[in-house]
Amino acid sequence: MPKPNLLLQAYEELNNFKPTESNSHKELSFPRGGETIYFFNPTKKDDWLADGYGWVRKGSKPQLVDGVHTIRKEYFHLKTQDGSTDAFTKDAYRICINGNQTIETKPVKIVYTGNHDLYEPQPHGNSKDNEKHFTRTKPSAIQRAKLQLKESRKAPSQVYKESSSENELRNKHQVQNLKYSLNKEEKLTNCEIRNVFLMCREIPIVKKFTCFPNYRISIKLQIIIIIIQINK
């Protein structure tokens, strides 16, 4: 007798699941071993990752269902001072599109197994304060901060100040790091001179760009040629 396909069974279960306030959760806070939880929060679909514990991802097993949807199982072991332990684990099942993108209209099934009492609060890896316990920031808070930094052009200190009332972000340094990563993503390359060269190629009014003996950009504006010299 062939073994049942557990991933396909999970897909059918999640695909037909009708979330309600009584059978699903919008937030997670230190679930106990032996619990099976259905997380459903369409506006914060990835917040199931932040449940209060520290986890080490041990891998995933995806299976394509119908050419578009994928059922994905992900494995987590409890994080410890020395690495991780399988005495307390978390398995998550979710329906995805485009490989790894969670469908917000479907719940995530999370199975906690083992002894949750093994959890010991730990500081952040870069923290100098060993007494301060580290908890993962909710992905929705990270995305909201990135949106404010990118589209509203708000300063990191202002973004952190606005979120501090809800205690969503860890500290001001976290927002500064988000700003740094966004600036890095917006760069064409890590070389400033090459960035200028590539931009000049895309701007039709730039007539000439030279970098020796001095950096110079010649801009053609109607019949006037303007020469901008950049000091080294």
Short mmCIF file of N, CA, C and O in Angstrom, two decimals, residues 7 13 32 43 50 85 114 167:
data_model
loop_
_atom_site.label_atom_id
_atom_site.label_comp_id
_atom_site.label_asym_id
_atom_site.label_seq_id
_atom_site.Cartn_x
_atom_site.Cartn_y
_atom_site.Cartn_z
N LEU A 7 2.27 16.12 2.02
CA LEU A 7 2.25 17.49 1.50
C LEU A 7 0.96 17.78 0.75
O LEU A 7 0.36 18.85 0.89
N GLU A 13 -6.02 20.43 2.86
CA GLU A 13 -6.53 20.95 4.12
C GLU A 13 -6.52 22.48 4.14
O GLU A 13 -7.51 23.12 4.50
N ARG A 32 2.83 26.44 22.72
CA ARG A 32 3.37 25.35 23.50
C ARG A 32 3.56 24.09 22.65
O ARG A 32 2.91 23.93 21.62
N THR A 43 -3.14 40.83 5.96
CA THR A 43 -2.31 42.04 5.86
C THR A 43 -0.93 41.86 6.47
O THR A 43 -0.06 42.70 6.30
N ALA A 50 7.43 35.24 13.44
CA ALA A 50 7.78 35.87 14.72
C ALA A 50 6.80 35.40 15.78
O ALA A 50 5.73 36.01 15.96
N THR A 85 18.49 22.63 18.85
CA THR A 85 18.10 21.32 19.34
C THR A 85 16.79 20.90 18.70
O THR A 85 15.91 21.74 18.44
N GLY A 114 7.39 18.86 20.95
CA GLY A 114 8.48 18.75 21.92
C GLY A 114 8.27 19.60 23.16
O GLY A 114 7.17 20.05 23.48
N ASN A 167 5.73 49.57 19.91
CA ASN A 167 6.84 48.67 20.25
C ASN A 167 7.11 47.65 19.14
O ASN A 167 7.35 46.46 19.40
#
